[in-house]
PDB file of C-alpha atoms in Angstrom:
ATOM      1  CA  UNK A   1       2.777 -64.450 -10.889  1.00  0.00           C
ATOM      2  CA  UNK A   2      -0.424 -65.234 -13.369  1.00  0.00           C
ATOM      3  CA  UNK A   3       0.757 -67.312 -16.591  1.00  0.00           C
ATOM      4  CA  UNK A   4      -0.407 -69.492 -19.027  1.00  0.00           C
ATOM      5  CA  UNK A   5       1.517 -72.141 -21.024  1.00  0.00           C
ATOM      6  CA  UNK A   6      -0.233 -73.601 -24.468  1.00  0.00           C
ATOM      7  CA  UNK A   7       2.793 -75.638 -24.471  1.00  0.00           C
ATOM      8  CA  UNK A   8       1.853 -77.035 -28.274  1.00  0.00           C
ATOM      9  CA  UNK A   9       2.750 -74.654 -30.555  1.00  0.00           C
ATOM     10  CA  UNK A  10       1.164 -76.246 -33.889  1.00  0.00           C
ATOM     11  CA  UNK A  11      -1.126 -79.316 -34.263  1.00  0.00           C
ATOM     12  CA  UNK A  12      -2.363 -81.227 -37.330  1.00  0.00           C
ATOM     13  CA  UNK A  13      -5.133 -83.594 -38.071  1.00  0.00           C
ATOM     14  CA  UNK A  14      -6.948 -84.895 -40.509  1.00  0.00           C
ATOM     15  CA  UNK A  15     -10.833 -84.038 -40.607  1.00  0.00           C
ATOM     16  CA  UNK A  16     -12.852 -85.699 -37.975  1.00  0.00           C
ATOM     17  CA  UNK A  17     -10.303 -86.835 -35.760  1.00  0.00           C
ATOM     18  CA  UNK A  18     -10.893 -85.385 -32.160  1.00  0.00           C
ATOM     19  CA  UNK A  19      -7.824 -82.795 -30.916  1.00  0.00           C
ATOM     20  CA  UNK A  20      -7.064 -81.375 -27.167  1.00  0.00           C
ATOM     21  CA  UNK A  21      -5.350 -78.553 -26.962  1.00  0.00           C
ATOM     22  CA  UNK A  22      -4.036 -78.377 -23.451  1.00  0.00           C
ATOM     23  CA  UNK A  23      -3.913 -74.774 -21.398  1.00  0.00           C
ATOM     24  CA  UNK A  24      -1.828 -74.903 -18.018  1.00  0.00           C
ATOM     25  CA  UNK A  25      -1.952 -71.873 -16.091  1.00  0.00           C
ATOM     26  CA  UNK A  26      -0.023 -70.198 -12.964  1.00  0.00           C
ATOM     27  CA  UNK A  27      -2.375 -68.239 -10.592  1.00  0.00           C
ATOM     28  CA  UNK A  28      -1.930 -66.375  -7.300  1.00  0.00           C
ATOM     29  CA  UNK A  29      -5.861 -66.111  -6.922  1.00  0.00           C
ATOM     30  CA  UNK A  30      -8.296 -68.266  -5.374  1.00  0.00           C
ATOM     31  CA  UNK A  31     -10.893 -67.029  -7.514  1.00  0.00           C
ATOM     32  CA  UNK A  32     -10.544 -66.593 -11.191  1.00  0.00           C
ATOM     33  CA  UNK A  33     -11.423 -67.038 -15.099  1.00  0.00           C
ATOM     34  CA  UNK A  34     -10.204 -68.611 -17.704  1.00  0.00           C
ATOM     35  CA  UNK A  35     -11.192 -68.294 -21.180  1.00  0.00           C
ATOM     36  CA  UNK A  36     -10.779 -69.081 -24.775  1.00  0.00           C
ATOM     37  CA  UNK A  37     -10.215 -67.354 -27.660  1.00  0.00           C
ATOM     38  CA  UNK A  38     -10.305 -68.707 -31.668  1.00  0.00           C
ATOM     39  CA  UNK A  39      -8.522 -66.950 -34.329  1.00  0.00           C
ATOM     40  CA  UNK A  40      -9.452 -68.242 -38.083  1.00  0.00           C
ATOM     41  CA  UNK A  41      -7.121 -67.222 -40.578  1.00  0.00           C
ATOM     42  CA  UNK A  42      -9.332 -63.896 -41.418  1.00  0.00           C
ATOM     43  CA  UNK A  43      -7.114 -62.453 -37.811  1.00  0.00           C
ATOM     44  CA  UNK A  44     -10.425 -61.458 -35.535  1.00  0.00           C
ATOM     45  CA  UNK A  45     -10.850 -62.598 -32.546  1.00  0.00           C
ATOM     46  CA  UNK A  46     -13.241 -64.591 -31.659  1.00  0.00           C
ATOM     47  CA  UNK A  47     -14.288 -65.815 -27.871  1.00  0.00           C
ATOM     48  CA  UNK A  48     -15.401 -69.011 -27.198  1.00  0.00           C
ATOM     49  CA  UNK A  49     -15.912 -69.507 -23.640  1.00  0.00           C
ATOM     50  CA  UNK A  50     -15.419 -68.052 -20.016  1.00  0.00           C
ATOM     51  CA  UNK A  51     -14.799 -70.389 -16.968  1.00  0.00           C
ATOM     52  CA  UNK A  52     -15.548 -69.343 -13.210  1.00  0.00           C
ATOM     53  CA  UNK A  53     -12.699 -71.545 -11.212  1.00  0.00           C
ATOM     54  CA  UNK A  54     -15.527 -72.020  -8.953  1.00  0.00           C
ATOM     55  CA  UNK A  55     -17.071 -74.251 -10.994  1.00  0.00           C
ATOM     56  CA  UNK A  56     -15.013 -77.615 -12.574  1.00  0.00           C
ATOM     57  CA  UNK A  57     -17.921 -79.018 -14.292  1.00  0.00           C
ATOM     58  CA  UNK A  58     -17.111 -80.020 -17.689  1.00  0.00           C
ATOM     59  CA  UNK A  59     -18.451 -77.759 -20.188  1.00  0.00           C
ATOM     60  CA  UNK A  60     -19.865 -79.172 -23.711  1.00  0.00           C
ATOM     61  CA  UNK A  61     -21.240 -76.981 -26.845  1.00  0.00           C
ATOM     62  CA  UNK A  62     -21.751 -79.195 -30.051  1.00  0.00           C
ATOM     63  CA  UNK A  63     -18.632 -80.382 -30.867  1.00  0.00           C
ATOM     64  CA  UNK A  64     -16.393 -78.497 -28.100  1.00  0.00           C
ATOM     65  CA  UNK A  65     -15.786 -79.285 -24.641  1.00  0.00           C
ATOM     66  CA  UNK A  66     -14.036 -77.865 -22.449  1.00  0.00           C
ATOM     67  CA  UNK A  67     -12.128 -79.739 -18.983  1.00  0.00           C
ATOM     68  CA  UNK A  68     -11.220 -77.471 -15.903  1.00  0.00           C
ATOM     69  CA  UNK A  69      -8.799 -79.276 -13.367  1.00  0.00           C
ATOM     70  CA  UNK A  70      -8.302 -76.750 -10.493  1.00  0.00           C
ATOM     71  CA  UNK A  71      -6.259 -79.878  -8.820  1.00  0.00           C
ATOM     72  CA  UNK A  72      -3.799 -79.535 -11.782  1.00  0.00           C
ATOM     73  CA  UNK A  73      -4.471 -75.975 -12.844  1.00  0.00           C
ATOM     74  CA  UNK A  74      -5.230 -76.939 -16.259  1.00  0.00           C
ATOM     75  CA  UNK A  75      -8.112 -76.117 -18.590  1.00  0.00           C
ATOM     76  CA  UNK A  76      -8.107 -78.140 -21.639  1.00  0.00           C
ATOM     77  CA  UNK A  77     -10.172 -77.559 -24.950  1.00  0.00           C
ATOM     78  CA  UNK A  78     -11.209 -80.351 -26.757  1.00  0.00           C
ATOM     79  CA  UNK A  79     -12.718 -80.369 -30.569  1.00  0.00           C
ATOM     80  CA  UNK A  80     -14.634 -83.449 -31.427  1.00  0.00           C
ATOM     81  CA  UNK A  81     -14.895 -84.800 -34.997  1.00  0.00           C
ATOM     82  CA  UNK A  82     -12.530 -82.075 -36.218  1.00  0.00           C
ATOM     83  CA  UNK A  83     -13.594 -79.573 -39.667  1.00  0.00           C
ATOM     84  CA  UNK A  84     -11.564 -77.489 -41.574  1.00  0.00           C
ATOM     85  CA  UNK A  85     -13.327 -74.957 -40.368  1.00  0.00           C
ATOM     86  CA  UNK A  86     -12.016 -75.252 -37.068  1.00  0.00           C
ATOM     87  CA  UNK A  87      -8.534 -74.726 -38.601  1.00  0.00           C
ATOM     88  CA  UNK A  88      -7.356 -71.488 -36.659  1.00  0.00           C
ATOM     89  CA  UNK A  89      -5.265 -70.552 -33.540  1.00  0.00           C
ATOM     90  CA  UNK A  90      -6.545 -70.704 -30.394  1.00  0.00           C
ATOM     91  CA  UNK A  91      -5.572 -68.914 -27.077  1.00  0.00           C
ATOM     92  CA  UNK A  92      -6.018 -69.672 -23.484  1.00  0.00           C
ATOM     93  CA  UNK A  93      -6.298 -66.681 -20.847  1.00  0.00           C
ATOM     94  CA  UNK A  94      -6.107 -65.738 -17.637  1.00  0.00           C
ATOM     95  CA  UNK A  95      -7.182 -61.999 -15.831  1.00  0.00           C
ATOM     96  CA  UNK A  96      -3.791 -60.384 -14.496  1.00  0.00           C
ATOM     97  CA  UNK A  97      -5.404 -59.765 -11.146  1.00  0.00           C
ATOM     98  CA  UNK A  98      -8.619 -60.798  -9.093  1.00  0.00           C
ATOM     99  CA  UNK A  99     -11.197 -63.010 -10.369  1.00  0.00           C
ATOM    100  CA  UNK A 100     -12.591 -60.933 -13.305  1.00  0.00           C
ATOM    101  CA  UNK A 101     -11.346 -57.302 -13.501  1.00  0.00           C
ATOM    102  CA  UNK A 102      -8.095 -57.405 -14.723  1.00  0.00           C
ATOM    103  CA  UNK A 103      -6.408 -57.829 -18.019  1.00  0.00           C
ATOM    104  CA  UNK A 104      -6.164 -60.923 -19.794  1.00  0.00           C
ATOM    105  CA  UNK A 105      -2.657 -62.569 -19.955  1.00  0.00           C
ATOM    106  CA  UNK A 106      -2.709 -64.570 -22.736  1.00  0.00           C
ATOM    107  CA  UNK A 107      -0.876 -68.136 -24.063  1.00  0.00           C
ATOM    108  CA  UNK A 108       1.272 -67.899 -26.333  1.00  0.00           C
ATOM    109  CA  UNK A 109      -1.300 -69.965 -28.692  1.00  0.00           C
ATOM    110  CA  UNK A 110      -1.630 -73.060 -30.647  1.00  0.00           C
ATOM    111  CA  UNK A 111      -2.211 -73.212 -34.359  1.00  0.00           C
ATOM    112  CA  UNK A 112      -4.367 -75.899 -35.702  1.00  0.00           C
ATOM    113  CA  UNK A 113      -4.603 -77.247 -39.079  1.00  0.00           C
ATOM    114  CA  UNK A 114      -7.440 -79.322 -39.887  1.00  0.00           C
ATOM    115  CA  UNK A 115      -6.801 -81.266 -42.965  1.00  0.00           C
ATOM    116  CA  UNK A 116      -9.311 -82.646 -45.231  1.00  0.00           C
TER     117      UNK A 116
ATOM    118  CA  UNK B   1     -24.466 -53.849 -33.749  1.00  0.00           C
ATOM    119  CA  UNK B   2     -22.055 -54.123 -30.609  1.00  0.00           C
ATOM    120  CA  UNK B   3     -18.337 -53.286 -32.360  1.00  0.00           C
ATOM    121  CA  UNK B   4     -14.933 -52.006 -31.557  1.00  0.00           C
ATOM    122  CA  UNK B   5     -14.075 -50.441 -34.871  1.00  0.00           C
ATOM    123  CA  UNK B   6     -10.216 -49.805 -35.758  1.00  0.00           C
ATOM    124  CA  UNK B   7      -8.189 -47.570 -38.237  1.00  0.00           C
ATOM    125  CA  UNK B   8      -6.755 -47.893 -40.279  1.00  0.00           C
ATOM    126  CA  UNK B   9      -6.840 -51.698 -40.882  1.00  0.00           C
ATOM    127  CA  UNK B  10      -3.387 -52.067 -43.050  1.00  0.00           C
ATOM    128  CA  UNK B  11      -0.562 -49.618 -42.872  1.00  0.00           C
ATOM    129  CA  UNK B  12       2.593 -49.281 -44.095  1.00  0.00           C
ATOM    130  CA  UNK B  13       4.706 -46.013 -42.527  1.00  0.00           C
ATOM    131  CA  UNK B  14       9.025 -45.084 -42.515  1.00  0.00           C
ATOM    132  CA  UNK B  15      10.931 -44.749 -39.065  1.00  0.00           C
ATOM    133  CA  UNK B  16       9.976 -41.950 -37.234  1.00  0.00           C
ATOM    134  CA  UNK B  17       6.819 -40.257 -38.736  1.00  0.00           C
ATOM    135  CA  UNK B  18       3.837 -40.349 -35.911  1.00  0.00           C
ATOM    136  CA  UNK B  19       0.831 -41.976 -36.419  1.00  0.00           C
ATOM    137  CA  UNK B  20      -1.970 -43.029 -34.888  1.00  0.00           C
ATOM    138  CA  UNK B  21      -4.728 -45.901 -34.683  1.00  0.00           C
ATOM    139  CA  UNK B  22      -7.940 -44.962 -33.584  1.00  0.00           C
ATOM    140  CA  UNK B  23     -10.278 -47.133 -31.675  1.00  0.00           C
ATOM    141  CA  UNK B  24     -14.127 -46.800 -31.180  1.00  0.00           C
ATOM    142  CA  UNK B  25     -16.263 -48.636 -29.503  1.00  0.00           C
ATOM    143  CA  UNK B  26     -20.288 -48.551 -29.511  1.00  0.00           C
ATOM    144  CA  UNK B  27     -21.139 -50.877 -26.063  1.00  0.00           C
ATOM    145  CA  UNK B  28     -20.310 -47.794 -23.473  1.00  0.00           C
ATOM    146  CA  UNK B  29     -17.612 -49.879 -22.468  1.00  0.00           C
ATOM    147  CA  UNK B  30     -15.758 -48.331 -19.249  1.00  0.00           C
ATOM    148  CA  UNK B  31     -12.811 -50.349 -19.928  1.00  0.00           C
ATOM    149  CA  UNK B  32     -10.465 -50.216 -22.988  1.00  0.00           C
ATOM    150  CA  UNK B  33      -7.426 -51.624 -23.924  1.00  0.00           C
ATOM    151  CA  UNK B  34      -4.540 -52.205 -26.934  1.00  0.00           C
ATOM    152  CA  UNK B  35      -2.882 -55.608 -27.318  1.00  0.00           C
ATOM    153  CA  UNK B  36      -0.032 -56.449 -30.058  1.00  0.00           C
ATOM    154  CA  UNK B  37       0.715 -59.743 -31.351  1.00  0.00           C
ATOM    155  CA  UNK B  38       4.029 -60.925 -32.673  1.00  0.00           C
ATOM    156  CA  UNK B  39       4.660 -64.526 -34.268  1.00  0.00           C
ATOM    157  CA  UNK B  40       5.815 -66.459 -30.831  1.00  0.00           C
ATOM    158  CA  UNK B  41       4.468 -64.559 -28.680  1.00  0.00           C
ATOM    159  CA  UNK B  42       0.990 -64.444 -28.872  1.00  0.00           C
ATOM    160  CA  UNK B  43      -0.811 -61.376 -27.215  1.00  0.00           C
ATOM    161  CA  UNK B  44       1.100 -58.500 -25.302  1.00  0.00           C
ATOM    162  CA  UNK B  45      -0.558 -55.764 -23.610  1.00  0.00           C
ATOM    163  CA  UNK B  46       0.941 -52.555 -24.522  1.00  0.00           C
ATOM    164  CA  UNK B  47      -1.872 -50.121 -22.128  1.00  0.00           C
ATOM    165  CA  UNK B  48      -5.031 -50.119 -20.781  1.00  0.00           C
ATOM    166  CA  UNK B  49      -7.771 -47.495 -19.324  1.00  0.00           C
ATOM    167  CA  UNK B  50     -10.194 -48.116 -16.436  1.00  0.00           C
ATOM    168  CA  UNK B  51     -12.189 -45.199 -17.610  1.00  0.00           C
ATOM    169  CA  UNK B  52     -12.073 -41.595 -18.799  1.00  0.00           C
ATOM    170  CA  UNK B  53      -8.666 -40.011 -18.273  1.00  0.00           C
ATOM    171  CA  UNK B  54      -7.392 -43.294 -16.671  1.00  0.00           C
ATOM    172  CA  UNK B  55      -4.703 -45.118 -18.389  1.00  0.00           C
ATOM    173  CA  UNK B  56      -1.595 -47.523 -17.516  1.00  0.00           C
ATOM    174  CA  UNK B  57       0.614 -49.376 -18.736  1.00  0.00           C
ATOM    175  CA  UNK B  58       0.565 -53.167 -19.757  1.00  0.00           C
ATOM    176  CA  UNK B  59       3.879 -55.423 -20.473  1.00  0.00           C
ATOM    177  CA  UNK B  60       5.133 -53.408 -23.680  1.00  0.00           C
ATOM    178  CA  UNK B  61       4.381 -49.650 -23.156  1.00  0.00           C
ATOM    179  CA  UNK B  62       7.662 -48.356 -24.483  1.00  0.00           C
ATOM    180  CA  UNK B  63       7.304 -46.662 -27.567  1.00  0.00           C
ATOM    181  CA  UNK B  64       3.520 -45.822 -27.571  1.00  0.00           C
ATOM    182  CA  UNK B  65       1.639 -43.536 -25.810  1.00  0.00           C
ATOM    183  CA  UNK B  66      -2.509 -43.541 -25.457  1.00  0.00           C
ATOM    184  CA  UNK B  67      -5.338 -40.996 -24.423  1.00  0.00           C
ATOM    185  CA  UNK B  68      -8.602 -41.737 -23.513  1.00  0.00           C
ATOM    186  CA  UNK B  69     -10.870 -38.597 -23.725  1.00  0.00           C
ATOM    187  CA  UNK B  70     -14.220 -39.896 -24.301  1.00  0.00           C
ATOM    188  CA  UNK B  71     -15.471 -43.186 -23.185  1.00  0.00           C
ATOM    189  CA  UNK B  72     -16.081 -44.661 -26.679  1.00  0.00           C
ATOM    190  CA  UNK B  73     -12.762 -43.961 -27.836  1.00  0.00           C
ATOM    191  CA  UNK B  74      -8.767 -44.925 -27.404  1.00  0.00           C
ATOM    192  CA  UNK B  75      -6.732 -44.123 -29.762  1.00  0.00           C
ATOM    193  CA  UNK B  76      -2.962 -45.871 -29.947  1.00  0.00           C
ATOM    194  CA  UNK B  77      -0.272 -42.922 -30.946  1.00  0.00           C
ATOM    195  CA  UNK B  78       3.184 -44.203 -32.219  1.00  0.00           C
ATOM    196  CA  UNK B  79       5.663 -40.736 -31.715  1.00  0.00           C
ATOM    197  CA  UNK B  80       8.107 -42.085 -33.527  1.00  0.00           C
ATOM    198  CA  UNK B  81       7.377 -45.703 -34.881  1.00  0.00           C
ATOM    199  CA  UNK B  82      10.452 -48.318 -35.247  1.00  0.00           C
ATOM    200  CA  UNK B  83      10.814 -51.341 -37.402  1.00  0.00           C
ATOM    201  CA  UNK B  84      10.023 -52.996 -34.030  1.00  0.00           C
ATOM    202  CA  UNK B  85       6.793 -51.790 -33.981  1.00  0.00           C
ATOM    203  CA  UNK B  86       5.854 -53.878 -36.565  1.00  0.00           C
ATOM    204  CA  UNK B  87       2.612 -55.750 -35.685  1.00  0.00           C
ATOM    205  CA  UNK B  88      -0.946 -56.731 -35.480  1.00  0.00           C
ATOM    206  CA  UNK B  89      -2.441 -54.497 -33.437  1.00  0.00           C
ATOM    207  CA  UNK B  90      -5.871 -55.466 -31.264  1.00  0.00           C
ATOM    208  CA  UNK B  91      -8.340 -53.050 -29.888  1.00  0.00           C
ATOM    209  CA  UNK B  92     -10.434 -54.561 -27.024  1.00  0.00           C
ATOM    210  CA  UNK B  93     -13.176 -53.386 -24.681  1.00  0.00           C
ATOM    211  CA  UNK B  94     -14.733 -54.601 -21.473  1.00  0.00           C
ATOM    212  CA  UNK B  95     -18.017 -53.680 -19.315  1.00  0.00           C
ATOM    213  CA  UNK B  96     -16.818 -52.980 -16.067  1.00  0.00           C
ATOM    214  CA  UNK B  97     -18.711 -55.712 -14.110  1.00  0.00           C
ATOM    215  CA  UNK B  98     -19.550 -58.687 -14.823  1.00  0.00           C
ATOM    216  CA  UNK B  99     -16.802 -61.582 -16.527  1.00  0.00           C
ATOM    217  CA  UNK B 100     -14.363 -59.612 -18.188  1.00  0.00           C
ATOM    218  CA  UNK B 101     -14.934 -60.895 -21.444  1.00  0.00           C
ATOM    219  CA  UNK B 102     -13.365 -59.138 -23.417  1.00  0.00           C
ATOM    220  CA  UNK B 103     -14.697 -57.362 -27.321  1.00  0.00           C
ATOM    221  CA  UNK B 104     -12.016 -56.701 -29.669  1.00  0.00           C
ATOM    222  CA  UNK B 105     -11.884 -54.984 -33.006  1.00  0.00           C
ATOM    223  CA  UNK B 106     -10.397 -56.515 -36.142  1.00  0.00           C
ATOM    224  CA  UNK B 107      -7.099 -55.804 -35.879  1.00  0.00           C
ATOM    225  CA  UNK B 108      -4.631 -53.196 -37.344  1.00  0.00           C
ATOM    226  CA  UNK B 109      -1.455 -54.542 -39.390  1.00  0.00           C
ATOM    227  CA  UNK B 110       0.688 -52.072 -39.048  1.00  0.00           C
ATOM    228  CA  UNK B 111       4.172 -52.212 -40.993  1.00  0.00           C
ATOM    229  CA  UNK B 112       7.350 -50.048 -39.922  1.00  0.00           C
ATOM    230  CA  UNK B 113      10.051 -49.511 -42.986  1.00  0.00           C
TER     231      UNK B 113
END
């Protein structure tokens, strides 16, 4: 069955420390996406990248990067040099079925607080 | 401007009296789909459409119903809302091919006395 475990439910820093929030995920396909999602306090949401399982490059923009491990089916988000505006809860997701058509199952989220 | 637009934004309602949340969405999506999110439990699926006059169910369908008439639109219909009901309420909409990424509107807090 497709799942995905943000197994950190809240996370604090102080500003410009670097934070990983970790994304595990269960999936019966050999080809698939991952992405993920911000939410700031203001509740939209907001997507921040898609990953094709085909590729495990690491993926950097500005002060995120982003580390896809197919070997231990996680995808990791990392936020360099932390701000408070980065302060927000972010989800990890995964399509239901097949490697982009189906609906996303999502984490259940972690909520970080980026103190100044 | 690419949007899904949702309404209302904030409600309040009693037990029992229907409602509805209307979504819209300008990008001639082909797929649509609602999503509710509790504390804990991040995003649930409550239905989704593949198209015009297709529509199924996600992991929460009980107590909701949907239609999806027109490609643009998809609304959410509470029959009878229940303090369980009581949630934030996503809109979301996704070109057929390519990614899935998916577009979602604001959000609807809807509140169930």
């Amino acid at each position: 069955a497709q799942k995905v475990t943000q197994a950190q439910t809240e996370i604090s820093v102080v500003e410009k420390e670097d934070v990983t929030l970790d994304c595990v995920y269960e999936t019966r396909d050999t080809t698939y996406y991952l992405f993920w999602y911000k939410q700031p306090p203001s509740g939209e949401l907001v997507f921040l990248i898609r990953r094709n399982s085909f590729d495990e490059q690491n993926e950097i923009s500005g002060r995120y990067s982003w580390n896809f491990q197919k070997s231990t089916s996680s995808f990791n988000f990392t936020i360099t040099a932390s701000q408070v505006v980065d302060s927000a809860v972010y989800f990890c997701a995964l399509p239901r079925w097949g490697g982009s058509q189906g609906n996303l199952i999502f984490g259940k989220g972690t909520k970080l607080s980026v103190k100044p | 401007e690419a949007q899904v637009t949702q309404n209302p934004r904030y409600l309040i309602t009693v037990t029992g009296k229907k409602l509805t949340v209307t979504c819209s969405q300008n990008m001639n999506h082909e797929y649509m789909s609602w999503y509710r999110q509790d504390p804990g439990l991040g995003l649930r699926q409550i239905y989704y459409s593949m198209n015009v006059e297709v529509t199924d169910k996600g992991d929460v369908p009980e107590g909701y119903k949907v239609s999806r008439k027109e490609k643009r639109n998809f609304p959410l219909i509470l029959e009878s809302p229940s303090p369980n009901q009581t949630s934030l309420y996503f809109c979301a909409s996704r070109a057929s091919g390519g990614a899935g990424e998916l577009f979602f509107g604001e959000g609807s807090r809807l509140t169930v006395l």
